[in-house]
PDB file of C-alpha atoms in Angstrom:
ATOM      1  CA  MET G   1      -5.595  23.442 -13.669  1.00  0.00           C
ATOM      2  CA  PRO G   2      -6.905  19.889 -13.148  1.00  0.00           C
ATOM      3  CA  ILE G   3      -8.471  18.852  -9.884  1.00  0.00           C
ATOM      4  CA  GLY G   4      -6.235  16.487  -7.932  1.00  0.00           C
ATOM      5  CA  ILE G   5      -7.359  13.246  -6.371  1.00  0.00           C
ATOM      6  CA  ASN G   6      -6.672  12.888  -2.668  1.00  0.00           C
ATOM      7  CA  VAL G   7      -5.680   9.209  -2.596  1.00  0.00           C
ATOM      8  CA  ASN G   8      -5.205   9.194   1.174  1.00  0.00           C
ATOM      9  CA  LYS G   9      -8.763  10.447   1.676  1.00  0.00           C
ATOM     10  CA  ALA G  10     -10.037   7.855  -0.802  1.00  0.00           C
ATOM     11  CA  LYS G  11      -8.237   5.131   1.157  1.00  0.00           C
ATOM     12  CA  GLU G  12      -9.830   6.337   4.401  1.00  0.00           C
ATOM     13  CA  ILE G  13     -13.293   6.297   2.836  1.00  0.00           C
ATOM     14  CA  HIS G  14     -12.667   2.765   1.542  1.00  0.00           C
ATOM     15  CA  LYS G  15     -11.496   1.651   4.995  1.00  0.00           C
ATOM     16  CA  ASP G  16     -14.705   3.075   6.468  1.00  0.00           C
ATOM     17  CA  LYS G  17     -16.710   0.948   4.001  1.00  0.00           C
ATOM     18  CA  ILE G  18     -14.698  -2.106   5.068  1.00  0.00           C
ATOM     19  CA  ARG G  19     -15.382  -1.296   8.717  1.00  0.00           C
ATOM     20  CA  GLU G  20     -19.119  -1.145   8.010  1.00  0.00           C
ATOM     21  CA  VAL G  21     -19.036  -4.654   6.542  1.00  0.00           C
ATOM     22  CA  ARG G  22     -16.633  -5.926   9.181  1.00  0.00           C
ATOM     23  CA  LYS G  23     -18.583  -4.793  12.246  1.00  0.00           C
ATOM     24  CA  PRO G  24     -21.378  -7.412  12.105  1.00  0.00           C
ATOM     25  CA  LEU G  25     -18.846 -10.091  11.148  1.00  0.00           C
ATOM     26  CA  LEU G  26     -16.812  -9.325  14.273  1.00  0.00           C
ATOM     27  CA  SER G  27     -19.963  -9.396  16.423  1.00  0.00           C
ATOM     28  CA  GLN G  28     -20.908 -12.734  14.946  1.00  0.00           C
ATOM     29  CA  GLU G  29     -17.425 -14.082  15.593  1.00  0.00           C
ATOM     30  CA  ASP G  30     -17.616 -12.889  19.210  1.00  0.00           C
ATOM     31  CA  VAL G  31     -20.635 -15.156  19.663  1.00  0.00           C
ATOM     32  CA  THR G  32     -18.783 -18.055  18.045  1.00  0.00           C
ATOM     33  CA  PHE G  33     -15.819 -17.480  20.330  1.00  0.00           C
ATOM     34  CA  MET G  34     -17.942 -17.351  23.475  1.00  0.00           C
ATOM     35  CA  ARG G  35     -19.664 -20.600  22.510  1.00  0.00           C
ATOM     36  CA  ALA G  36     -16.249 -22.187  22.092  1.00  0.00           C
ATOM     37  CA  VAL G  37     -15.238 -20.896  25.524  1.00  0.00           C
ATOM     38  CA  GLU G  38     -18.389 -22.297  27.085  1.00  0.00           C
ATOM     39  CA  ALA G  39     -17.752 -25.671  25.422  1.00  0.00           C
ATOM     40  CA  ASP G  40     -14.037 -25.481  26.290  1.00  0.00           C
ATOM     41  CA  ASP G  41     -13.284 -26.218  22.629  1.00  0.00           C
ATOM     42  CA  THR G  42      -9.660 -25.177  22.149  1.00  0.00           C
ATOM     43  CA  ASP G  43      -9.668 -25.705  18.384  1.00  0.00           C
ATOM     44  CA  ALA G  44     -12.787 -23.588  17.922  1.00  0.00           C
ATOM     45  CA  LYS G  45     -11.363 -20.848  20.160  1.00  0.00           C
ATOM     46  CA  THR G  46      -8.162 -20.768  18.121  1.00  0.00           C
ATOM     47  CA  ALA G  47     -10.042 -20.696  14.817  1.00  0.00           C
ATOM     48  CA  SER G  48     -12.312 -17.930  16.040  1.00  0.00           C
ATOM     49  CA  ALA G  49      -9.416 -15.869  17.374  1.00  0.00           C
ATOM     50  CA  THR G  50      -7.626 -16.247  14.042  1.00  0.00           C
ATOM     51  CA  ARG G  51     -10.733 -15.159  12.139  1.00  0.00           C
ATOM     52  CA  LYS G  52     -11.186 -12.134  14.401  1.00  0.00           C
ATOM     53  CA  GLN G  53      -7.545 -11.112  13.800  1.00  0.00           C
ATOM     54  CA  GLN G  54      -8.017 -11.444  10.046  1.00  0.00           C
ATOM     55  CA  LEU G  55     -11.029  -9.155  10.279  1.00  0.00           C
ATOM     56  CA  ARG G  56      -9.056  -6.618  12.305  1.00  0.00           C
ATOM     57  CA  ASP G  57      -6.129  -6.711   9.872  1.00  0.00           C
ATOM     58  CA  VAL G  58      -8.174  -6.371   6.685  1.00  0.00           C
ATOM     59  CA  THR G  59      -7.883  -2.568   6.569  1.00  0.00           C
ATOM     60  CA  ASN G  60      -4.085  -2.874   6.436  1.00  0.00           C
ATOM     61  CA  ILE G  61      -4.248  -3.996   2.813  1.00  0.00           C
ATOM     62  CA  VAL G  62      -5.782  -0.647   1.914  1.00  0.00           C
ATOM     63  CA  ASP G  63      -2.922   1.196   3.583  1.00  0.00           C
ATOM     64  CA  SER G  64      -0.345  -0.860   1.710  1.00  0.00           C
ATOM     65  CA  ALA G  65      -2.140  -0.612  -1.675  1.00  0.00           C
ATOM     66  CA  THR G  66      -0.256   1.262  -4.357  1.00  0.00           C
ATOM     67  CA  ILE G  67      -2.685   3.431  -6.249  1.00  0.00           C
ATOM     68  CA  THR G  68      -1.414   4.444  -9.676  1.00  0.00           C
ATOM     69  CA  ALA G  69      -4.589   5.852 -11.206  1.00  0.00           C
ATOM     70  CA  THR G  70      -4.997   9.577 -11.492  1.00  0.00           C
ATOM     71  CA  ASP G  71      -8.746   9.816 -12.068  1.00  0.00           C
ATOM     72  CA  VAL G  72     -11.666   9.154  -9.732  1.00  0.00           C
ATOM     73  CA  THR G  73     -12.866   6.054 -11.582  1.00  0.00           C
ATOM     74  CA  GLY G  74      -9.387   4.565 -11.701  1.00  0.00           C
ATOM     75  CA  VAL G  75      -8.706   5.184  -8.007  1.00  0.00           C
ATOM     76  CA  THR G  76     -12.109   3.742  -7.107  1.00  0.00           C
ATOM     77  CA  ASN G  77     -11.491   0.623  -9.209  1.00  0.00           C
ATOM     78  CA  GLU G  78      -8.028   0.091  -7.742  1.00  0.00           C
ATOM     79  CA  LEU G  79      -9.405   0.360  -4.218  1.00  0.00           C
ATOM     80  CA  LYS G  80     -12.236  -2.034  -5.024  1.00  0.00           C
ATOM     81  CA  ALA G  81      -9.606  -4.500  -6.223  1.00  0.00           C
ATOM     82  CA  VAL G  82      -8.002  -4.723  -2.772  1.00  0.00           C
ATOM     83  CA  TRP G  83     -11.247  -5.970  -1.188  1.00  0.00           C
ATOM     84  CA  ASP G  84     -10.454  -9.262   0.583  1.00  0.00           C
ATOM     85  CA  ALA G  85     -13.449 -11.409  -0.336  1.00  0.00           C
ATOM     86  CA  ASP G  86     -12.029 -14.363   1.590  1.00  0.00           C
ATOM     87  CA  VAL G  87     -12.328 -12.397   4.817  1.00  0.00           C
ATOM     88  CA  LEU G  88     -15.184  -9.971   4.127  1.00  0.00           C
ATOM     89  CA  GLY G  89     -17.288 -11.814   1.582  1.00  0.00           C
ATOM     90  CA  ASP G  90     -18.489 -10.305  -1.679  1.00  0.00           C
ATOM     91  CA  ASN G  91     -17.753  -6.646  -2.253  1.00  0.00           C
ATOM     92  CA  PRO G  92     -20.997  -4.677  -1.927  1.00  0.00           C
ATOM     93  CA  LEU G  93     -19.499  -1.651  -3.644  1.00  0.00           C
TER      94      LEU G  93
END
């Protein structure tokens, strides 16, 4: 009997990796936002708030990903493919 792949668990692990990368980016964006508040720069506040929301939402793409692979390597590669480099930068995985 073949060993099954728990895709939901794999997705959770991948989201944890995203959260590790996202945490310092959110902290950095908090500083940017506070500087915009201090300068009363509405455009910078809006841009920063948008960026923070993008960072918060980035794990949603993992939830909505359709994983078709049935082996560990395939599942891993499909999850790596949903990395949003525009939001998170280069994939360290």
